[in-house]
Coordinates of C-alpha atoms and ligand atoms in Angstrom, one line a residue:
X1 CA 87.5 -3.8 21.8
X2 CA 85.0 -3.2 24.3
X3 CA 85.1 0.1 26.0
X4 CA 84.7 0.8 29.6
X5 CA 81.3 2.6 30.5
X6 CA 81.4 6.3 31.2
X7 CA 79.0 8.3 33.5
X8 CA 78.7 12.1 32.7
X9 CA 78.6 14.3 36.0
X10 CA 78.2 17.9 36.4
X11 CA 78.8 20.7 33.9
X12 CA 82.1 22.1 34.8
X13 CA 82.6 25.0 32.1
X14 CA 80.4 26.3 29.4
X15 CA 82.7 28.1 26.8
X16 CA 82.1 29.6 23.4
X17 CA 82.1 26.3 21.3
X18 CA 82.2 23.3 23.8
X19 CA 81.2 22.5 27.1
X20 CA 83.0 20.4 29.4
X21 CA 81.7 17.7 32.1
X22 CA 83.1 15.8 34.8
X23 CA 82.7 12.2 34.7
X24 CA 82.6 9.4 37.3
X25 CA 86.4 8.9 36.6
X26 CA 88.1 11.8 38.3
X27 CA 90.8 12.0 35.5
X28 CA 88.6 12.2 32.5
X29 CA 86.3 14.7 31.4
X30 CA 83.5 14.9 28.5
X31 CA 84.1 17.7 26.0
X32 CA 80.7 18.2 24.0
X33 CA 80.9 20.5 20.9
X34 CA 78.3 22.8 20.4
X35 CA 77.3 24.4 17.0
X36 CA 77.7 28.1 18.1
X37 CA 80.3 30.2 16.7
X38 CA 82.0 33.5 17.6
X39 CA 84.2 35.7 16.1
X40 CA 86.2 39.0 16.7
X41 CA 86.6 38.2 20.5
X42 CA 82.8 37.0 21.1
X43 CA 81.4 40.3 19.3
X44 CA 79.9 38.4 16.5
X45 CA 77.7 35.4 17.4
X46 CA 75.9 32.9 15.4
X47 CA 75.2 29.0 14.9
X48 CA 76.5 26.7 12.4
X49 CA 74.3 23.7 12.0
X50 CA 76.2 20.5 12.4
X51 CA 79.5 22.2 13.3
X52 CA 79.7 20.2 16.7
X53 CA 79.4 17.1 15.1
X54 CA 81.9 17.7 12.3
X55 CA 84.4 19.4 14.8
X56 CA 84.2 16.5 17.2
X57 CA 84.8 14.0 14.2
X58 CA 87.9 16.2 12.9
X59 CA 89.3 16.8 16.2
X60 CA 89.3 13.0 17.2
X61 CA 90.8 11.8 13.8
X62 CA 93.4 14.2 14.0
X63 CA 94.2 13.5 17.6
X64 CA 93.9 9.9 16.9
X65 CA 96.7 10.5 13.9
X66 CA 98.9 12.4 16.2
X67 CA 98.9 9.9 18.8
X68 CA 99.6 7.3 16.3
X69 CA 103.0 9.5 15.6
X70 CA 104.1 9.8 19.2
X71 CA 102.4 13.1 20.1
X72 CA 100.8 13.0 23.7
X73 CA 97.2 14.6 23.6
X74 CA 94.4 14.6 25.9
X75 CA 92.2 12.4 23.7
X76 CA 91.1 9.5 25.0
X77 CA 88.1 8.3 22.5
X78 CA 85.1 9.5 20.6
X79 CA 81.9 8.8 22.9
X80 CA 79.0 10.1 20.6
X81 CA 78.5 12.4 17.7
X82 CA 79.2 15.6 19.8
X83 CA 81.1 14.0 22.6
X84 CA 84.7 13.3 23.0
X85 CA 86.3 11.6 26.5
X86 CA 89.5 13.8 27.2
X87 CA 92.0 13.6 29.8
X88 CA 91.6 16.2 32.5
X89 CA 94.3 18.6 32.4
X90 CA 95.3 22.1 33.8
X91 CA 95.3 24.4 30.9
X92 CA 98.2 26.5 30.4
X93 CA 97.0 30.0 29.7
X94 CA 99.4 30.6 26.9
X95 CA 97.7 30.2 23.3
X96 CA 100.2 28.7 20.5
X97 CA 99.8 29.9 17.2
X98 CA 101.6 28.6 14.5
X99 CA 101.8 30.1 11.2
X100 CA 102.9 28.8 7.7
X101 CA 101.4 31.3 5.4
X102 CA 100.6 35.1 6.0
X103 CA 96.9 35.5 6.8
X104 CA 95.0 37.4 9.7
X105 CA 96.6 39.5 12.3
X106 CA 100.0 38.8 10.7
X107 CA 99.2 40.3 7.5
X108 CA 98.3 43.5 9.3
X109 CA 101.0 43.4 11.8
X110 CA 103.5 42.8 9.3
X111 CA 102.0 44.6 6.5
X112 CA 102.7 41.7 4.4
X113 CA 100.3 40.0 1.6
X114 CA 97.9 37.6 2.6
X115 CA 99.0 34.0 1.2
X116 CA 102.6 34.7 1.3
X117 CA 104.7 31.5 2.0
X118 CA 106.6 32.1 5.3
X119 CA 110.3 30.9 4.8
X120 CA 109.9 29.1 8.4
X121 CA 106.9 28.4 10.5
X122 CA 106.3 31.1 13.0
X123 CA 105.3 30.2 16.6
X124 CA 103.5 33.2 18.5
X125 CA 102.3 33.1 22.1
X126 CA 99.2 34.6 23.2
X127 CA 97.6 35.1 26.9
X128 CA 94.5 33.1 27.1
X129 CA 92.1 35.8 28.7
X130 CA 89.1 36.6 27.0
X131 CA 88.5 39.5 28.8
X132 CA 91.7 40.9 27.8
X133 CA 91.1 40.0 24.2
X134 CA 93.9 37.4 24.1
X135 CA 96.9 39.7 24.1
X136 CA 99.9 38.7 22.3
X137 CA 102.9 37.8 25.0
X138 CA 106.6 36.6 24.6
X139 CA 108.5 34.0 26.6
X140 CA 109.5 37.0 29.1
X141 CA 105.8 37.5 30.1
X142 CA 105.3 33.7 30.4
X143 CA 108.2 33.4 32.8
X144 CA 107.6 36.9 34.7
X145 CA 103.9 35.9 35.3
X146 CA 104.4 32.2 36.2
X147 CA 102.3 31.1 33.4
X148 CA 104.7 28.1 32.5
X149 CA 108.3 27.2 33.5
X150 CA 111.1 27.2 30.8
X151 CA 111.3 23.6 30.7
X152 CA 107.4 23.6 29.9
X153 CA 107.7 26.1 27.2
X154 CA 110.8 24.7 25.6
X155 CA 108.9 21.2 25.4
X156 CA 105.7 23.3 24.0
X157 CA 107.5 25.1 21.4
X158 CA 109.5 21.8 20.3
X159 CA 105.9 19.6 20.0
X160 CA 104.5 22.5 18.3
X161 CA 106.9 22.3 15.7
X162 CA 106.7 18.8 15.4
X163 CA 102.9 18.8 15.4
X164 CA 102.8 21.3 12.4
X165 CA 105.1 18.9 10.3
X166 CA 102.6 16.1 10.8
X167 CA 99.5 18.5 10.3
X168 CA 101.1 20.3 7.2
X169 CA 101.5 16.7 5.7
X170 CA 98.1 15.4 6.9
X171 CA 96.3 18.2 5.6
X172 CA 98.2 18.4 2.1
X173 CA 97.4 14.6 1.6
X174 CA 93.5 16.0 1.6
X175 CA 94.1 18.8 -0.5
X176 CA 94.4 21.4 2.3
X177 CA 96.8 24.1 2.9
X178 CA 97.4 24.4 6.6
X179 CA 97.8 28.4 6.8
X180 CA 97.8 29.0 10.5
X181 CA 96.3 27.5 13.7
X182 CA 96.0 27.8 17.5
X183 CA 96.9 25.1 19.9
X184 CA 96.2 24.7 23.7
X185 CA 98.5 22.6 26.1
X186 CA 97.7 21.4 29.6
X187 CA 99.3 19.6 32.2
X188 CA 98.2 16.1 32.5
X189 CA 99.0 13.4 35.2
X190 CA 102.1 12.4 33.3
X191 CA 103.3 15.6 31.7
X192 CA 102.2 18.1 29.0
X193 CA 99.3 17.0 26.7
X194 CA 98.2 18.7 23.7
X195 CA 94.6 19.7 24.5
X196 CA 91.2 21.6 23.5
X197 CA 90.3 20.5 19.6
X198 CA 92.0 20.9 16.1
X199 CA 89.2 21.8 13.8
X200 CA 88.4 24.6 11.2
X201 CA 87.3 26.9 14.3
X202 CA 90.8 27.3 15.3
X203 CA 92.5 26.6 11.8
X204 CA 93.0 28.7 8.4
X205 CA 92.5 25.8 5.4
X206 CA 92.5 26.8 2.0
X207 CA 91.6 24.3 -0.7
X208 CA 94.9 23.5 -2.5
X209 CA 93.7 23.8 -5.7
X210 CA 91.0 26.4 -5.8
X211 CA 92.4 28.6 -2.8
X212 CA 88.8 28.3 -1.2
X213 CA 88.5 29.1 2.2
X214 CA 87.4 26.2 4.3
X215 CA 87.3 27.3 7.8
X216 CA 85.8 29.6 10.3
X217 CA 87.0 32.9 8.0
X218 CA 83.6 32.0 6.0
X219 CA 81.9 32.9 9.4
X220 CA 83.9 35.7 10.1
X221 CA 83.7 37.2 6.4
X222 CA 80.1 36.2 5.9
X223 CA 81.0 34.0 2.8
X224 CA 78.1 31.5 3.1
X225 CA 78.0 27.9 3.1
X226 CA 79.1 27.3 6.3
X227 CA 77.6 24.2 7.3
X228 CA 78.9 22.7 3.8
X229 CA 82.3 24.0 4.5
X230 CA 82.7 21.9 8.1
X231 CA 81.3 18.9 6.5
X232 CA 83.7 18.9 3.4
X233 CA 86.5 19.2 6.0
X234 CA 85.2 16.5 8.0
X235 CA 84.7 14.4 4.9
X236 CA 88.2 14.6 3.7
X237 CA 89.6 14.2 7.2
X238 CA 87.8 11.0 7.7
X239 CA 88.7 9.7 4.3
X240 CA 92.2 9.2 5.4
X241 CA 91.9 7.7 8.8
X242 CA 90.4 4.8 10.4
X243 CA 87.1 5.6 12.1
X244 CA 86.0 4.5 15.4
Ligands
ADP301 P1 86.2 29.0 25.6 O1 86.6 28.8 27.0 O2 87.7 29.7 25.2 O3 85.0 29.7 25.2 P2 85.5 26.4 24.6 O4 84.2 26.8 24.3 O5 86.4 25.8 23.2 O6 86.4 27.6 24.8 O7 85.7 25.7 25.9 C1 86.6 24.8 26.0 C2 87.4 25.2 27.4 O8 88.0 23.7 27.7 C3 88.8 25.8 26.9 O9 88.6 27.0 27.8 C4 89.7 24.9 27.1 O10 91.0 25.6 27.4 C5 89.3 23.7 27.9 N1 90.0 22.5 27.7 C6 90.1 21.8 26.7 N2 90.8 20.6 26.9 C7 90.9 20.5 28.3 C8 91.2 19.8 29.3 N3 91.6 18.6 28.5 N4 91.0 19.8 30.4 C9 90.5 20.6 31.2 N5 90.2 22.0 30.3 C10 90.1 21.6 28.9
UDP302 N1 92.9 31.4 16.6 C1 92.1 30.7 17.4 N2 91.7 31.3 18.5 C2 92.1 32.7 19.0 C3 93.2 33.2 18.1 C4 93.5 32.4 17.0 O1 91.5 29.8 17.1 O2 91.9 33.1 20.2 C5 93.5 30.7 15.3 C6 92.8 31.5 14.2 O3 91.7 30.6 13.9 C7 94.0 31.4 13.0 C8 95.2 31.8 13.8 O4 94.9 31.3 15.1 O5 93.7 30.3 12.3 C9 95.7 33.0 13.9 O6 94.9 33.9 14.2 P1 95.1 35.2 14.0 O7 96.1 35.9 15.0 O8 95.4 35.8 12.6 O9 93.7 36.2 14.5 P2 92.4 36.2 13.8 O10 92.9 37.1 12.3 O11 91.8 35.0 13.6 O12 91.6 37.0 14.6

């Protein structure tokens, strides 16, 4: 289908991994994916060649898959190798982490072995504030600091569990175990939309057969083969879904 032209406007925000641009449509933004990588709250910095291309492709395909199953997302279309057109939202400053298997900060907090399967998914909330190091919060903080209202949070938590079911199955079909990941939601013109990105930058993905780490932990832990890892996830994700 013929796509309407879109013109790139001013740079609105340059973040750690992406740049947001205005467009000639006030309701749409262009999200540009960079190769920059950061970890440990920005203390470790680097570049992973081709990461932006892979993350744009992975995220686009995943958003399209979720939309096809009734999840409302900010994804409009993939514009180029590194660019995605998205619906402009007001980002809710609550990062939603969903966990299926013990890893990362949960292993430390609970003194539990990495790799232990959880009997049910855990949803955690973090205050999206880099200067504070994204501290963990709960529904009381969300309410008391007016980050979101109860109806919004009820919707977000319900949606997060549904997204989790879809993503666990999606990754399982391509031989990847979805350990944990972070979601961001925003207020759009017609309600709450899943926003930001879903990629190995914000997910822990393990090869189901070998257990090999196939996500940003390779950068955090200096495990090497960074570009190859992002390309491998991108290749597997593309293999299951229709390309634009
Ligand atoms: P950060 O800003 O945390 O360093 P990124 O480099 O990923 O992160 O920058 C992307 C920024 O854009 C994030 O702050 C994210 O919350 C925000 N964002 C993602 N999707 C949208 C959207 N549809 N509308 C407005 N802002 C968005
Ligand atoms: N995560 C993220 N951004 C954040 C915090 C966490 O994308 O600001 C993701 C992270 O990649 C992992 C999951 O959320 O997949 C859980 O992260 P955890 O709390 O274990 O922290 P980490 O060990 O990554 O510091």
